[in-house]
Amino acid sequence: MRSKSPRRRRVLKPNMEKRLSETVPMSKLHEDQAVLYTTIFVGNPPQPLDVQLDTASSDLWTPISGCTNCNTTLIQTQSDHTSSLFNISSSTTFIPTSRGVKIAYGDGTGVGGVVSKDTVSVGDFVVHNQTLIAVESVQGQFDTAGVFGLGWPTLSTSRGNPWWINAIDQFDEPEFGLYLTSPTNVTIAPAGQLTLGGRNESLLDGEPQFVRLLEQSFWAVPLTQVTVTTNSSSATNTASTSSSSATVSLAGDDAVAILDCGSELIYGPTVYVDAVYASIEGAVKNEADGDDDDGWLLPCDTRASLVFSFGTVDVVLPSSLLVQPSPIAQSPATSTSRTSTSATPSTTARRYCSGTLVGDNDASTTNGASPAWILGHAFLKATYTVFRKGTSPS
C-alpha cells in the first residue's frame, strides 16, 4: 500500500506563465496485472480518484454515485484518502449533457454513461470544463475509479479532447514522459512515474531518440524488425557481447506497433512471434490446451534478448523482461522444443517460464487487424518513453 499526503493546488490564471514539468508517481495493483494508476482530482471542491493510465485510449471516465451496477467494493482505494467513485452532487462545477455513450474494451469489459464536463487536475495542472464520461453502468470488473486516456482525440468516444491535450498550453514542453520500473530498478516509485510537460532527465542517458508517429490516433510507430541475440555470459550481465543473432523482418501492416501502458505483455502476429521463439534456444510451444495462442515457454535462465528496431532507433529487451517472473513448469514434456536447428521433445530438467511475447492470430494482415503489434509493460520497462506533440509528433 502507498501513503499519500494532501497537496496544495494552484489555479492557473490567464496571465500566468507556463509552468515547468511536474512528475507524479504511479502505482500498480498487482505485479501480474496491467493496471498502472495515479491520482487525479475531479470537481469543485476536488475529489481525489485513483484512475488507470492508458495510452491506447483517449477518454476520461469515472463511476458516479448514481451508478446502478457499479460494485464499488471491488475498486481498490488503496486504504488512502481517495474515493471509489465521483460524487457529482458534491461538485459545483459539474455540467452534464444529454448525450449517452458506451465504451467497449478489447478484454470484454465496458462502461456506459453520460458525457459531462468538470474541472480535472493532475498535480498542479488544472483543466476547467474537461470532457469526461460520468459512468452509470459497467460490464465486467474494474479495479480503479476510472480510466485516464492519454491517446489522441480521434480515439475519443466522448468526442472531447483528452486531458493532456487541453493541459498542453500549461506545459513547458508539449510532451509527457513515462517510466515504468523494471525488476532491476524499483527505487523510483512503486510502479514508475509520469512526467507532465517534459521528461525526467535523470533517467535519460543523453538526448532521447524520437521515432516518427504514423498517425494521430494510437501512439503508433513503424516496427521494422525484431532481432534475437544470445549472449555468451549470464542473462543479467548487460555488458555481455552477442554470440549469435537471428532477425525477423516486418513489412506493410505487420510493421505497425502501438505503445500501450494499459497492456501487460507484448503482442504480435502469431507467425512472427513463432519465428522469434524458434530462434531462442530451449523455447517450447505451450500446446497443453491445443490452442495456437497458448504462448511459449522458455528457460527461466535464458540468455536470449530481443532488439526491437524502429527504423534507426533500437530498443533492447533484456532477458529479464523476456520471461514472466513465476516459473510454471519443470521440463515440459507435453510441449515440443522449437529451436533454430531442430524440433525435438524437450528432456532437459530446467525451470520454464512463460514468455512476455505472445502471438495473436487476430493481429495479422490477412485478418485486416491493425495495429499488428501491441507493446505493453514488458516493453515499456526496457526504455524511458517520451510522448511528444508537435509538427512531427513522436
Coordinates of C-alpha atoms in Angstrom, one line a residue:
M1 CA 0.0 0.0 0.0
R2 CA 1.1 3.5 -0.6
S3 CA 0.7 6.6 1.6
K4 CA -0.3 10.0 0.3
S5 CA -0.3 13.4 1.7
P6 CA -2.6 16.3 0.7
R7 CA -1.1 18.8 -1.7
R8 CA -1.7 22.5 -2.2
R9 CA -3.2 23.2 -5.6
R10 CA -2.9 26.4 -7.6
V11 CA -5.4 27.7 -10.2
L12 CA -3.9 28.8 -13.4
K13 CA -4.7 32.5 -14.1
P14 CA -4.9 33.7 -17.7
N15 CA -1.8 35.9 -17.4
M16 CA 0.3 33.2 -15.7
E17 CA 3.4 32.0 -17.4
K18 CA 3.9 28.4 -18.4
R19 CA 4.8 26.0 -15.6
L20 CA 7.7 23.7 -15.7
S21 CA 7.1 20.0 -15.9
E22 CA 5.8 18.0 -13.0
T23 CA 6.3 14.4 -12.1
V24 CA 3.6 12.3 -10.4
P25 CA 4.2 8.8 -9.1
M26 CA 2.4 5.7 -10.5
S27 CA 1.4 2.6 -8.6
K28 CA 0.3 -0.9 -9.7
L29 CA -2.4 -3.0 -8.1
H30 CA -0.6 -6.4 -8.8
E31 CA 2.7 -7.2 -10.5
D32 CA 1.0 -9.5 -13.0
Q33 CA -1.8 -7.1 -14.0
A34 CA -1.7 -4.2 -16.4
V35 CA -3.2 -1.6 -14.0
L36 CA -1.0 1.4 -13.6
Y37 CA -2.8 4.2 -11.8
T38 CA -2.2 7.6 -10.5
T39 CA -4.3 10.1 -8.5
I40 CA -6.3 12.9 -10.2
F41 CA -8.7 15.4 -8.7
V42 CA -12.2 16.0 -10.2
G43 CA -14.8 18.6 -9.4
N44 CA -15.1 21.6 -7.1
P45 CA -14.2 21.0 -4.3
P46 CA -11.7 18.5 -5.8
Q47 CA -12.4 14.8 -5.2
P48 CA -9.3 12.5 -5.3
L49 CA -9.7 9.5 -7.6
D50 CA -7.2 6.7 -8.4
V51 CA -7.5 6.1 -12.2
Q52 CA -5.8 3.8 -14.6
L53 CA -3.4 5.3 -17.1
D54 CA -4.0 4.2 -20.7
T55 CA -2.0 5.4 -23.7
A56 CA -4.2 3.4 -26.1
S57 CA -7.5 5.2 -25.3
S58 CA -8.4 8.9 -25.0
D59 CA -11.5 9.1 -22.8
L60 CA -11.6 10.0 -19.1
W61 CA -14.3 8.3 -17.2
T62 CA -15.2 7.6 -13.6
P63 CA -18.2 5.9 -12.0
I64 CA -20.6 8.2 -10.3
S65 CA -22.7 8.0 -7.2
G66 CA -25.8 7.1 -9.2
C67 CA -24.2 4.1 -10.9
T68 CA -26.8 1.3 -10.8
N69 CA -24.5 -1.8 -11.0
C70 CA -21.0 -0.5 -10.1
N71 CA -19.7 -2.7 -7.4
T72 CA -17.5 -0.1 -5.7
T73 CA -16.3 -2.6 -3.1
L74 CA -14.2 -4.1 -5.9
I75 CA -12.5 -0.8 -6.6
Q76 CA -9.2 -0.6 -4.8
T77 CA -8.8 2.7 -2.9
Q78 CA -5.5 1.5 -1.5
S79 CA -6.6 2.5 2.0
D80 CA -5.8 6.1 1.4
H81 CA -7.8 9.2 1.1
T82 CA -9.1 8.6 -2.5
S83 CA -12.7 7.8 -3.4
S84 CA -14.1 4.8 -5.3
L85 CA -16.5 7.0 -7.3
F86 CA -17.2 10.6 -8.2
N87 CA -20.0 12.2 -6.2
I88 CA -21.4 14.6 -8.9
S89 CA -23.9 16.2 -6.4
S90 CA -20.9 17.5 -4.4
S91 CA -19.3 19.3 -7.3
T92 CA -20.4 22.8 -8.0
T93 CA -18.8 22.8 -11.5
F94 CA -20.2 19.5 -12.8
I95 CA -22.1 20.0 -16.1
P96 CA -23.9 17.0 -17.6
T97 CA -25.1 16.8 -21.2
S98 CA -27.9 14.8 -22.7
R99 CA -25.7 12.5 -24.8
G100 CA -25.1 9.0 -23.6
V101 CA -22.1 6.8 -24.8
K102 CA -20.7 3.3 -24.4
I103 CA -17.1 2.2 -24.4
A104 CA -16.1 -1.4 -25.1
Y105 CA -12.6 -2.6 -24.4
G106 CA -10.7 -5.5 -26.0
D107 CA -10.9 -7.7 -22.9
G108 CA -14.7 -7.7 -22.9
T109 CA -15.2 -5.1 -20.3
G110 CA -17.1 -1.9 -20.9
V111 CA -18.9 1.1 -19.5
G112 CA -21.8 3.3 -20.3
G113 CA -22.6 6.8 -19.1
V114 CA -23.3 10.5 -19.9
V115 CA -20.8 12.9 -21.5
S116 CA -20.2 15.6 -19.0
K117 CA -17.7 18.4 -18.1
D118 CA -15.9 19.4 -14.9
T119 CA -12.6 20.6 -13.5
V120 CA -9.9 18.0 -13.6
S121 CA -6.4 18.4 -12.2
V122 CA -3.2 16.3 -12.1
G123 CA -0.5 17.6 -9.8
D124 CA -0.6 21.3 -10.2
F125 CA -2.0 21.3 -13.7
V126 CA -5.7 22.3 -13.8
V127 CA -8.1 22.0 -16.7
H128 CA -11.6 23.6 -16.4
N129 CA -14.5 22.2 -18.4
Q130 CA -12.7 18.9 -19.1
T131 CA -14.9 16.4 -21.0
L132 CA -15.4 13.2 -19.1
I133 CA -17.9 10.4 -19.0
A134 CA -19.9 10.0 -15.9
V135 CA -20.3 6.3 -15.8
E136 CA -23.7 4.9 -14.8
S137 CA -23.2 1.2 -15.7
V138 CA -20.3 -1.2 -16.2
Q139 CA -19.7 -4.6 -17.7
G140 CA -17.0 -6.6 -16.0
Q141 CA -14.8 -5.7 -13.2
F142 CA -12.6 -2.5 -12.8
D143 CA -10.1 -2.2 -10.0
T144 CA -9.7 1.6 -10.2
A145 CA -12.1 4.5 -10.1
G146 CA -11.9 5.1 -13.8
V147 CA -9.6 5.3 -16.8
F148 CA -7.4 8.3 -17.8
G149 CA -6.9 8.2 -21.5
L150 CA -3.6 9.5 -22.9
G151 CA -4.2 8.9 -26.6
W152 CA -5.2 11.3 -29.4
P153 CA -8.6 13.0 -29.8
T154 CA -9.5 10.7 -32.8
L155 CA -9.9 7.8 -30.3
S156 CA -12.3 9.7 -28.1
T157 CA -15.7 8.2 -27.7
S158 CA -16.9 11.3 -25.9
R159 CA -15.7 13.5 -28.8
G160 CA -13.8 15.6 -26.4
N161 CA -10.1 16.3 -26.2
P162 CA -8.2 14.1 -23.8
W163 CA -6.9 15.9 -20.7
W164 CA -3.3 16.1 -21.8
I165 CA -4.2 18.0 -25.0
N166 CA -6.2 20.5 -23.0
A167 CA -3.4 21.0 -20.5
I168 CA -0.6 21.3 -23.0
D169 CA -0.6 25.1 -23.1
Q170 CA 0.4 24.9 -19.4
F171 CA 3.3 22.5 -20.2
D172 CA 6.9 23.7 -20.5
E173 CA 7.3 21.2 -23.4
P174 CA 4.4 19.6 -25.4
E175 CA 5.1 16.1 -24.1
F176 CA 4.9 13.7 -21.3
G177 CA 7.4 11.1 -20.2
L178 CA 6.6 7.6 -18.9
Y179 CA 8.9 5.5 -16.9
L180 CA 8.0 2.0 -15.6
T181 CA 10.1 0.3 -13.0
S182 CA 11.8 -2.9 -14.0
P183 CA 12.9 -5.8 -11.9
T184 CA 16.4 -4.2 -11.6
N185 CA 15.1 -0.7 -10.6
V186 CA 12.3 -0.4 -8.1
T187 CA 13.6 2.6 -6.2
I188 CA 11.9 5.3 -8.4
A189 CA 8.3 4.7 -7.3
P190 CA 6.0 1.7 -6.6
A191 CA 5.5 1.3 -10.4
G192 CA 7.2 4.2 -12.0
Q193 CA 6.4 7.8 -12.8
L194 CA 4.6 10.1 -15.2
T195 CA 6.2 13.4 -16.0
L196 CA 3.8 16.0 -17.5
G197 CA 5.2 18.8 -19.6
G198 CA 8.7 17.3 -20.0
R199 CA 10.8 14.4 -19.1
N200 CA 12.9 13.3 -16.1
E201 CA 16.4 14.0 -17.4
S202 CA 18.0 12.0 -14.5
L203 CA 16.5 8.8 -16.1
L204 CA 17.9 9.5 -19.6
D205 CA 21.3 8.6 -21.0
G206 CA 21.7 11.5 -23.4
E207 CA 19.0 13.0 -25.6
P208 CA 16.0 10.8 -26.5
Q209 CA 15.8 9.3 -30.0
F210 CA 12.4 10.1 -31.4
V211 CA 10.5 7.8 -33.8
R212 CA 8.1 9.1 -36.4
L213 CA 4.4 8.8 -35.4
L214 CA 2.4 7.0 -38.1
E215 CA -1.0 8.6 -37.2
Q216 CA -2.6 10.7 -34.5
S217 CA -4.9 8.1 -33.0
F218 CA -2.9 5.4 -31.2
W219 CA 0.7 6.1 -30.4
A220 CA 1.6 4.0 -33.5
V221 CA 5.2 3.7 -34.7
P222 CA 6.9 1.7 -37.5
L223 CA 8.4 -1.5 -36.2
T224 CA 10.7 -2.8 -39.0
Q225 CA 12.3 -5.9 -37.4
V226 CA 12.8 -7.9 -34.3
T227 CA 16.3 -9.5 -33.7
V228 CA 17.1 -12.3 -31.3
T229 CA 20.5 -12.1 -29.7
T230 CA 22.1 -14.7 -27.5
N231 CA 24.7 -13.6 -25.1
S232 CA 27.7 -15.6 -24.1
S233 CA 27.7 -14.5 -20.5
S234 CA 24.9 -14.6 -17.9
A235 CA 21.5 -13.2 -18.6
T236 CA 21.9 -10.4 -16.0
N237 CA 25.1 -9.0 -17.4
T238 CA 24.0 -6.2 -19.7
A239 CA 27.6 -5.6 -20.8
S240 CA 28.0 -9.0 -22.4
T241 CA 28.5 -9.4 -26.1
S242 CA 26.3 -11.3 -28.6
S243 CA 27.4 -14.7 -29.7
S244 CA 24.6 -15.3 -32.2
S245 CA 21.6 -13.5 -33.7
A246 CA 18.6 -14.0 -35.9
T247 CA 16.4 -11.3 -37.4
V248 CA 12.6 -11.4 -38.2
S249 CA 11.8 -8.7 -40.7
L250 CA 8.4 -6.9 -40.9
A251 CA 6.6 -5.0 -43.7
G252 CA 3.3 -3.5 -44.6
D253 CA 0.5 -3.5 -42.0
D254 CA 2.5 -6.1 -40.0
A255 CA 5.2 -3.4 -39.3
V256 CA 2.9 -1.2 -37.1
A257 CA 3.2 -1.1 -33.3
I258 CA 1.5 0.9 -30.6
L259 CA 2.8 1.8 -27.2
D260 CA 0.2 0.8 -24.7
C261 CA 0.6 1.2 -21.0
G262 CA -2.8 -0.4 -20.5
S263 CA -1.4 -3.8 -21.6
E264 CA 0.9 -6.1 -19.6
L265 CA 2.6 -8.1 -22.3
I266 CA 3.9 -7.7 -25.9
Y267 CA 1.5 -9.0 -28.6
G268 CA 2.2 -9.6 -32.3
P269 CA 1.1 -11.7 -35.2
T270 CA 1.5 -15.4 -34.4
V271 CA 3.5 -16.2 -37.5
Y272 CA 6.2 -13.6 -36.5
V273 CA 6.1 -14.5 -32.8
D274 CA 6.6 -18.1 -33.6
A275 CA 9.6 -17.2 -35.8
V276 CA 11.2 -15.2 -32.9
Y277 CA 10.8 -18.1 -30.4
A278 CA 12.1 -20.6 -33.0
S279 CA 15.4 -18.7 -32.8
I280 CA 15.6 -18.9 -29.0
E281 CA 17.5 -22.0 -27.6
G282 CA 15.3 -24.1 -25.4
A283 CA 12.0 -22.3 -26.2
V284 CA 9.0 -24.6 -26.4
K285 CA 5.4 -24.1 -27.7
N286 CA 2.9 -24.5 -24.9
E287 CA 0.4 -26.9 -26.6
A288 CA -1.2 -28.2 -23.4
D289 CA -4.7 -27.0 -24.4
G290 CA -4.3 -27.3 -28.2
D291 CA -4.7 -23.5 -28.6
D292 CA -2.4 -21.8 -31.1
D293 CA -2.5 -18.7 -28.8
D294 CA -1.4 -20.6 -25.7
G295 CA 2.0 -18.9 -25.9
W296 CA 5.6 -20.1 -25.5
L297 CA 7.7 -21.3 -22.6
L298 CA 11.4 -20.7 -22.4
P299 CA 14.1 -21.5 -19.8
C300 CA 13.8 -19.0 -16.9
D301 CA 17.6 -18.5 -17.1
T302 CA 17.6 -17.9 -20.9
R303 CA 20.4 -15.7 -22.2
A304 CA 18.4 -14.5 -25.2
S305 CA 17.3 -10.9 -25.6
L306 CA 15.4 -9.1 -28.3
V307 CA 16.2 -6.0 -30.2
F308 CA 13.1 -4.1 -31.5
S309 CA 14.1 -1.8 -34.4
F310 CA 12.1 1.3 -35.2
G311 CA 13.9 2.4 -38.3
T312 CA 17.2 3.7 -37.0
V313 CA 16.2 3.5 -33.3
D314 CA 16.8 0.2 -31.5
V315 CA 15.3 -0.8 -28.1
V316 CA 16.9 -3.8 -26.3
L317 CA 14.5 -6.1 -24.4
P318 CA 16.8 -7.9 -21.9
S319 CA 16.3 -11.5 -21.0
S320 CA 14.9 -10.4 -17.6
L321 CA 12.0 -8.8 -19.4
L322 CA 11.5 -11.6 -21.9
V323 CA 10.4 -14.0 -19.3
Q324 CA 7.5 -13.7 -16.8
P325 CA 8.8 -14.0 -13.3
S326 CA 7.0 -17.0 -12.0
P327 CA 8.2 -20.5 -13.2
I328 CA 5.3 -22.6 -14.4
A329 CA 7.0 -25.9 -15.4
Q330 CA 9.9 -28.2 -15.0
S331 CA 11.0 -29.6 -18.4
P332 CA 7.5 -29.5 -20.1
A333 CA 7.3 -33.0 -21.6
T334 CA 4.0 -32.3 -23.3
S335 CA 5.4 -29.5 -25.4
T336 CA 7.7 -29.5 -28.5
S337 CA 11.1 -27.9 -28.4
R338 CA 11.5 -25.2 -31.0
T339 CA 15.0 -24.0 -31.8
S340 CA 16.7 -22.6 -34.8
T341 CA 18.2 -26.0 -35.7
S342 CA 15.7 -28.7 -34.6
A343 CA 12.2 -29.7 -33.3
T344 CA 12.6 -32.4 -30.8
P345 CA 11.0 -33.3 -27.4
S346 CA 12.4 -31.4 -24.6
T347 CA 14.0 -33.6 -22.0
T348 CA 16.4 -31.2 -20.1
A349 CA 15.4 -30.7 -16.5
R350 CA 15.1 -26.9 -16.4
R351 CA 12.7 -24.4 -15.0
Y352 CA 10.5 -22.9 -17.6
C353 CA 8.7 -19.5 -17.6
S354 CA 6.1 -18.0 -19.9
G355 CA 7.4 -15.6 -22.4
T356 CA 6.3 -12.0 -22.4
L357 CA 6.0 -12.0 -26.2
V358 CA 2.6 -13.5 -27.1
G359 CA 1.2 -14.5 -30.5
D360 CA -2.2 -13.2 -31.6
N361 CA -3.9 -14.9 -34.5
D362 CA -6.2 -11.8 -35.0
A363 CA -3.2 -9.5 -35.4
S364 CA -2.4 -10.2 -39.0
T365 CA -2.6 -8.6 -42.4
T366 CA -4.9 -11.3 -43.7
N367 CA -7.4 -10.6 -41.0
G368 CA -7.2 -6.9 -41.6
A369 CA -6.4 -6.1 -38.0
S370 CA -4.4 -3.0 -37.0
P371 CA -2.2 -2.4 -35.3
A372 CA -0.3 -5.6 -35.6
W373 CA 1.9 -5.2 -32.5
I374 CA 1.0 -4.0 -29.0
L375 CA 3.9 -3.0 -26.8
G376 CA 2.8 -3.2 -23.2
H377 CA 4.6 -3.0 -19.8
A378 CA 7.2 -5.7 -20.7
F379 CA 8.5 -3.5 -23.5
L380 CA 8.0 -0.1 -21.8
K381 CA 10.1 -1.2 -18.8
A382 CA 13.1 -1.5 -21.2
T383 CA 13.2 2.2 -22.1
Y384 CA 12.2 5.7 -21.0
T385 CA 9.4 6.8 -23.3
V386 CA 8.6 10.4 -24.3
F387 CA 5.3 11.0 -25.9
R388 CA 5.5 14.3 -27.8
K389 CA 3.1 16.5 -29.7
G390 CA 4.3 18.9 -32.4
T391 CA 4.6 19.4 -36.1
S392 CA 6.1 15.9 -36.3
P393 CA 4.5 14.0 -33.4
S394 CA 6.7 11.2 -32.0

